[in-house]
């Protein structure tokens, strides 16, 4: 604990509504620099995406704190949380949310137009996967921290697709709640 | 969570948290990769430069401002239009030199440090927001204004305010003879 500094204004400040928004252009350029920085330090595309996912997780953990503290307590349904988080961060809903036919643990989030592709001039598939890798890490950390552990990965399929695979425990719990 | 396909993405805004936290993740990563504060600061400045030289296009396209006729107008433009547009804040501007080429932007509010309480003890010389200096420098260079941009004061380091100093590197009289 820090007792050396007197007040802690940041920690005591209310989170408050409304959330403000910032320019997408600024974020896209920041993200582009971030990707370039990581690219210079890795040897493969897989490593790059792993780095971006790690950075995404860093963000996701902290984004969730802010989001959950602000929303009404008790709204913890899987889909609602995912939608809220996505909308809170990206300002809009994802293009599509699908559940896999053969596996009740798996959901797909599909974005036809990746969010921050605007300023990145590398081949489209790679750049959108970079953004998606970051988003995957973000979502994975947020879901995990809110009690819905899952593995989230990014793929190129009908646009960029995030594949969310929930742990068995989550589905089991969901079922037992529905049964009530 | 789904919406009907075919709707164009009109929203050109993103949540402030996403931006601020991503910046924080970047700084954290740089601190992992570089031991010395100066190296992190330099890296942030360089990345900011890379952003600035491209951000200026977006700024000029969206703000449709007239060409600035003096350094003072330029400094005002940065503080009142650009900062407002991209960070949602408006630093105050003051001129620091009789020659009219040194200015200060005083940031009362700085979104980049929304979630930063203080610097860790081992990172006392870190200029957390050094990216901003690079952005300003890069953007100015693209409109043919050479400038030095640094943090003169930083609240995170215990100073009373956060102050960015912009020094335009050619005297105002020289500009008349540019052609």
Coordinates of C-alpha atoms in Angstrom, one line a residue:
Chain A
X1 CA 0.0 0.0 0.0
X2 CA 1.2 3.5 -0.7
X3 CA 1.1 5.7 2.3
X4 CA 3.8 8.0 1.2
X5 CA 1.7 10.0 -1.1
X6 CA -1.2 11.8 0.4
X7 CA -4.3 11.6 -1.8
X8 CA -4.8 9.2 -4.5
X9 CA -7.0 11.1 -6.8
X10 CA -7.0 8.6 -9.7
X11 CA -8.2 5.8 -7.5
X12 CA -10.8 7.8 -5.7
X13 CA -12.3 9.4 -8.8
X14 CA -15.7 8.0 -9.8
X15 CA -15.7 6.2 -13.1
X16 CA -18.8 8.0 -14.1
X17 CA -20.9 8.1 -17.2
X18 CA -20.9 8.9 -20.1
X19 CA -17.8 7.2 -21.4
X20 CA -16.0 9.5 -23.8
X21 CA -14.8 8.5 -27.1
X22 CA -11.7 9.2 -29.0
X23 CA -10.7 9.3 -32.6
X24 CA -10.5 6.0 -34.4
X25 CA -7.7 7.5 -36.6
X26 CA -5.6 8.1 -33.6
X27 CA -6.1 4.5 -32.3
X28 CA -5.5 3.0 -35.7
X29 CA -2.2 4.8 -36.0
X30 CA -1.2 3.9 -32.5
X31 CA -2.1 0.3 -33.2
X32 CA -0.1 0.4 -36.5
X33 CA 3.0 1.6 -34.6
X34 CA 2.4 -1.1 -32.0
X35 CA 2.3 -3.8 -34.7
X36 CA 5.4 -2.5 -36.4
X37 CA 7.3 -2.4 -33.1
X38 CA 6.4 -6.0 -32.4
X39 CA 7.2 -7.0 -36.0
X40 CA 10.7 -5.7 -35.6
X41 CA 11.3 -7.9 -32.6
X42 CA 9.9 -11.3 -33.7
X43 CA 10.8 -13.9 -36.3
X44 CA 7.5 -15.2 -37.5
X45 CA 3.9 -14.3 -38.1
X46 CA 2.8 -16.7 -35.3
X47 CA 5.2 -15.0 -32.8
X48 CA 3.8 -11.6 -33.9
X49 CA 0.3 -12.6 -33.3
X50 CA 1.2 -14.2 -29.9
X51 CA 2.7 -10.9 -28.9
X52 CA -0.3 -9.0 -30.0
X53 CA -2.6 -11.4 -28.2
X54 CA -0.5 -10.9 -25.0
X55 CA -0.9 -7.1 -25.3
X56 CA -4.6 -7.6 -25.9
X57 CA -4.8 -9.6 -22.7
X58 CA -3.1 -6.8 -20.8
X59 CA -5.7 -4.4 -22.1
X60 CA -8.7 -6.8 -21.6
X61 CA -8.0 -7.4 -18.0
X62 CA -8.0 -3.7 -17.2
X63 CA -10.9 -2.8 -19.5
X64 CA -13.1 -5.3 -17.8
X65 CA -12.5 -3.7 -14.4
X66 CA -13.6 -0.4 -15.7
X67 CA -16.6 -1.8 -17.5
X68 CA -17.9 -4.1 -14.7
X69 CA -17.6 -1.4 -12.1
X70 CA -19.7 0.8 -14.2
X71 CA -22.5 -1.5 -15.4
X72 CA -25.3 -2.7 -13.1
X73 CA -24.3 -5.7 -11.1
X74 CA -25.9 -9.0 -11.9
X75 CA -25.8 -8.9 -15.6
X76 CA -23.5 -11.7 -16.2
X77 CA -25.0 -13.7 -19.0
X78 CA -22.4 -14.9 -21.5
X79 CA -23.8 -13.2 -24.6
X80 CA -24.8 -10.1 -22.8
X81 CA -21.3 -9.6 -21.3
X82 CA -19.6 -10.3 -24.6
X83 CA -21.9 -7.8 -26.4
X84 CA -21.4 -5.2 -23.7
X85 CA -17.7 -5.5 -23.7
X86 CA -17.5 -5.4 -27.5
X87 CA -19.7 -2.4 -27.7
X88 CA -18.0 -0.6 -24.8
X89 CA -14.6 -1.0 -26.5
X90 CA -15.4 -0.8 -30.1
X91 CA -18.4 1.4 -30.0
X92 CA -20.7 -0.9 -31.9
X93 CA -21.8 -4.5 -32.1
X94 CA -19.8 -7.1 -34.0
X95 CA -21.2 -8.1 -37.3
X96 CA -22.2 -11.6 -36.3
X97 CA -22.2 -14.0 -33.4
X98 CA -22.6 -17.6 -34.2
X99 CA -22.6 -20.8 -32.2
X100 CA -20.8 -23.8 -33.7
X101 CA -23.1 -26.5 -34.8
X102 CA -21.1 -29.4 -33.5
X103 CA -19.8 -28.0 -30.3
X104 CA -21.8 -26.1 -27.7
X105 CA -18.7 -24.6 -26.2
X106 CA -17.7 -22.8 -29.3
X107 CA -18.9 -19.4 -30.6
X108 CA -17.7 -17.3 -33.5
X109 CA -17.6 -13.6 -33.7
X110 CA -17.3 -12.5 -37.2
X111 CA -16.2 -9.0 -38.4
X112 CA -16.3 -8.4 -42.1
X113 CA -14.5 -5.1 -41.9
X114 CA -11.8 -5.2 -39.3
X115 CA -11.9 -2.2 -37.1
X116 CA -8.4 -0.8 -37.4
X117 CA -7.5 -1.8 -40.8
X118 CA -7.6 1.8 -42.1
X119 CA -4.0 2.8 -41.8
X120 CA -2.2 -0.5 -42.2
X121 CA -0.9 -1.1 -45.7
X122 CA 0.3 -4.7 -45.4
X123 CA -1.7 -7.5 -47.2
X124 CA -5.2 -7.4 -46.0
X125 CA -5.4 -10.8 -44.5
X126 CA -2.3 -10.3 -42.4
X127 CA -3.3 -6.9 -41.1
X128 CA -6.7 -7.9 -40.1
X129 CA -5.4 -11.0 -38.4
X130 CA -3.0 -8.8 -36.4
X131 CA -5.9 -6.7 -35.2
X132 CA -7.9 -9.8 -34.5
X133 CA -5.1 -11.4 -32.6
X134 CA -5.0 -8.3 -30.3
X135 CA -8.8 -8.4 -30.0
X136 CA -8.7 -12.2 -29.3
X137 CA -6.3 -11.6 -26.4
X138 CA -8.4 -8.8 -25.1
X139 CA -11.6 -10.8 -25.2
X140 CA -9.9 -13.9 -23.7
X141 CA -8.6 -11.9 -20.7
X142 CA -11.9 -10.1 -20.2
X143 CA -13.9 -13.3 -20.3
X144 CA -11.5 -15.1 -18.0
X145 CA -11.5 -12.3 -15.5
X146 CA -15.3 -12.1 -15.4
X147 CA -15.7 -15.8 -14.6
X148 CA -16.1 -17.2 -18.1
X149 CA -12.8 -18.8 -18.9
X150 CA -12.3 -19.5 -22.5
X151 CA -9.7 -19.8 -25.3
X152 CA -10.1 -17.1 -27.9
X153 CA -8.2 -17.3 -31.2
X154 CA -8.2 -15.3 -34.4
X155 CA -8.8 -16.8 -37.9
X156 CA -9.4 -15.7 -41.4
X157 CA -12.9 -17.0 -42.4
X158 CA -15.7 -14.9 -43.9
X159 CA -13.7 -11.9 -42.7
X160 CA -11.9 -12.0 -39.4
X161 CA -13.3 -14.5 -37.0
X162 CA -12.7 -14.8 -33.3
X163 CA -13.3 -18.3 -32.1
X164 CA -14.3 -18.5 -28.5
X165 CA -14.1 -21.9 -26.9
X166 CA -15.5 -21.8 -23.4
X167 CA -14.1 -24.2 -20.7
X168 CA -16.4 -27.2 -19.9
X169 CA -17.1 -25.7 -16.5
X170 CA -18.8 -22.7 -18.0
X171 CA -21.2 -24.6 -20.2
X172 CA -22.0 -27.0 -17.3
X173 CA -22.8 -24.0 -15.1
X174 CA -24.9 -22.3 -17.7
X175 CA -26.9 -25.5 -18.1
X176 CA -27.5 -25.9 -14.4
X177 CA -28.6 -22.2 -14.1
X178 CA -31.0 -22.7 -17.0
X179 CA -32.5 -25.7 -15.3
X180 CA -33.6 -23.6 -12.3
Chain B
X1 CA -24.6 -9.0 -30.2
X2 CA -25.3 -9.4 -33.9
X3 CA -26.7 -6.8 -36.2
X4 CA -27.9 -7.1 -39.8
X5 CA -25.1 -7.4 -42.4
X6 CA -24.6 -4.7 -45.0
X7 CA -24.6 -1.8 -42.6
X8 CA -21.5 0.3 -43.3
X9 CA -19.2 1.2 -40.5
X10 CA -20.0 4.9 -39.9
X11 CA -18.6 5.1 -36.4
X12 CA -15.2 6.8 -36.5
X13 CA -14.9 6.8 -32.7
X14 CA -13.4 4.3 -30.4
X15 CA -13.8 4.1 -26.6
X16 CA -11.4 6.2 -24.7
X17 CA -10.5 3.3 -22.5
X18 CA -9.4 1.1 -25.4
X19 CA -7.1 3.8 -26.5
X20 CA -5.7 4.7 -23.1
X21 CA -5.2 1.1 -22.1
X22 CA -3.6 0.2 -25.4
X23 CA -1.2 3.0 -24.9
X24 CA -0.5 1.7 -21.4
X25 CA 0.1 -1.8 -22.7
X26 CA 2.6 -0.3 -25.2
X27 CA 4.5 1.6 -22.5
X28 CA 4.5 -1.5 -20.3
X29 CA 5.9 -3.6 -23.1
X30 CA 8.7 -1.0 -23.8
X31 CA 9.6 -1.0 -20.1
X32 CA 10.0 -4.8 -20.4
X33 CA 12.1 -4.6 -23.5
X34 CA 14.4 -1.7 -22.4
X35 CA 16.2 -1.3 -19.2
X36 CA 16.9 2.4 -19.4
X37 CA 14.3 5.1 -19.2
X38 CA 16.0 7.1 -21.9
X39 CA 15.6 4.2 -24.3
X40 CA 11.9 3.9 -23.6
X41 CA 11.5 7.7 -24.0
X42 CA 13.4 7.7 -27.3
X43 CA 11.3 4.8 -28.6
X44 CA 8.1 6.5 -27.6
X45 CA 9.2 9.7 -29.3
X46 CA 10.1 7.8 -32.5
X47 CA 6.8 5.9 -32.6
X48 CA 5.0 9.2 -32.0
X49 CA 6.9 10.7 -34.9
X50 CA 5.7 7.8 -37.1
X51 CA 2.1 8.5 -36.0
X52 CA 2.5 12.3 -36.4
X53 CA 3.6 12.2 -40.0
X54 CA 0.4 10.3 -40.9
X55 CA -2.0 11.9 -38.4
X56 CA -1.4 15.3 -40.0
X57 CA -3.2 14.1 -43.2
X58 CA -6.2 13.1 -41.2
X59 CA -6.1 16.4 -39.3
X60 CA -5.9 18.5 -42.4
X61 CA -8.7 16.6 -44.0
X62 CA -11.0 16.7 -41.1
X63 CA -10.3 20.2 -39.8
X64 CA -10.2 22.1 -43.0
X65 CA -8.3 24.9 -41.3
X66 CA -6.6 27.8 -43.0
X67 CA -2.8 27.9 -43.3
X68 CA -1.3 29.3 -40.1
X69 CA 0.5 32.6 -40.6
X70 CA 2.6 32.6 -37.4
X71 CA 4.1 30.2 -34.9
X72 CA 1.6 31.6 -32.4
X73 CA -1.3 30.6 -34.6
X74 CA 0.2 27.2 -35.1
X75 CA 0.6 26.6 -31.4
X76 CA -3.0 27.7 -30.8
X77 CA -4.1 25.3 -33.6
X78 CA -2.3 22.4 -32.0
X79 CA -3.8 23.1 -28.6
X80 CA -7.4 24.1 -29.5
X81 CA -8.1 22.0 -32.6
X82 CA -5.8 19.1 -32.7
X83 CA -5.7 18.1 -29.1
X84 CA -9.4 18.6 -28.9
X85 CA -10.0 16.4 -31.9
X86 CA -7.8 13.6 -30.9
X87 CA -7.6 13.6 -27.2
X88 CA -10.7 15.5 -26.3
X89 CA -8.8 18.1 -24.2
X90 CA -7.7 21.6 -24.7
X91 CA -4.3 22.6 -23.2
X92 CA -3.7 26.2 -22.6
X93 CA -0.9 27.9 -24.6
X94 CA 1.6 30.4 -23.5
X95 CA 4.5 32.0 -25.4
X96 CA 7.9 31.6 -23.6
X97 CA 10.2 33.8 -25.6
X98 CA 10.5 37.3 -27.0
X99 CA 11.5 35.9 -30.3
X100 CA 8.1 34.3 -30.6
X101 CA 9.3 30.8 -31.3
X102 CA 9.0 29.0 -28.0
X103 CA 5.6 27.9 -26.6
X104 CA 4.2 25.9 -23.8
X105 CA 1.1 23.7 -23.8
X106 CA -0.1 23.2 -20.3
X107 CA -2.2 20.1 -20.0
X108 CA -4.7 20.3 -17.2
X109 CA -6.3 16.9 -18.1
X110 CA -4.4 14.2 -19.9
X111 CA -6.4 11.1 -21.0
X112 CA -3.3 9.1 -21.6
X113 CA -2.7 8.9 -17.8
X114 CA -6.3 8.1 -16.9
X115 CA -5.3 4.9 -15.2
X116 CA -1.8 5.8 -14.1
X117 CA -1.4 6.8 -10.5
X118 CA 2.3 7.3 -10.4
X119 CA 5.5 6.1 -11.9
X120 CA 7.2 3.1 -10.3
X121 CA 10.2 4.0 -8.3
X122 CA 12.6 2.3 -10.7
X123 CA 11.2 4.3 -13.6
X124 CA 11.6 7.8 -12.2
X125 CA 12.8 9.3 -15.5
X126 CA 10.2 7.8 -17.7
X127 CA 8.3 10.3 -19.8
X128 CA 5.1 8.3 -19.9
X129 CA 3.5 10.5 -22.6
X130 CA 6.6 11.0 -24.7
X131 CA 4.6 9.7 -27.7
X132 CA 2.8 13.0 -27.8
X133 CA 6.1 14.9 -28.4
X134 CA 6.9 12.7 -31.3
X135 CA 3.4 13.1 -32.7
X136 CA 3.6 16.9 -32.6
X137 CA 7.1 17.0 -34.0
X138 CA 6.2 14.6 -36.9
X139 CA 3.0 16.5 -37.8
X140 CA 4.8 19.8 -37.8
X141 CA 7.6 18.5 -40.0
X142 CA 5.0 17.5 -42.6
X143 CA 3.9 21.1 -42.9
X144 CA 7.5 22.2 -43.2
X145 CA 7.9 23.4 -39.6
X146 CA 10.9 22.1 -37.8
X147 CA 10.5 22.0 -34.1
X148 CA 11.8 20.5 -30.9
X149 CA 9.1 19.2 -28.6
X150 CA 9.8 17.9 -25.1
X151 CA 8.1 17.7 -21.8
X152 CA 9.2 20.6 -19.6
X153 CA 7.1 19.5 -16.6
X154 CA 5.3 16.2 -15.8
X155 CA 2.7 15.7 -13.0
X156 CA 3.6 12.0 -13.0
X157 CA 7.1 13.0 -11.8
X158 CA 5.8 15.2 -9.1
X159 CA 5.6 18.5 -10.9
X160 CA 2.7 20.8 -10.4
X161 CA 1.5 20.7 -14.0
X162 CA 2.2 18.8 -17.2
X163 CA 3.8 21.1 -19.7
X164 CA 4.9 20.4 -23.3
X165 CA 7.4 22.8 -24.7
X166 CA 7.5 23.5 -28.5
X167 CA 10.4 25.3 -29.9
X168 CA 10.2 26.3 -33.6
X169 CA 13.6 26.1 -35.0
X170 CA 13.5 28.9 -37.5
X171 CA 13.0 32.5 -36.6
X172 CA 9.8 34.1 -37.8
X173 CA 11.7 36.6 -40.0
X174 CA 13.4 33.7 -41.8
X175 CA 10.0 32.4 -42.9
X176 CA 9.4 35.4 -45.1
X177 CA 12.5 34.6 -47.1
X178 CA 11.7 31.0 -47.5
X179 CA 10.9 31.3 -51.2

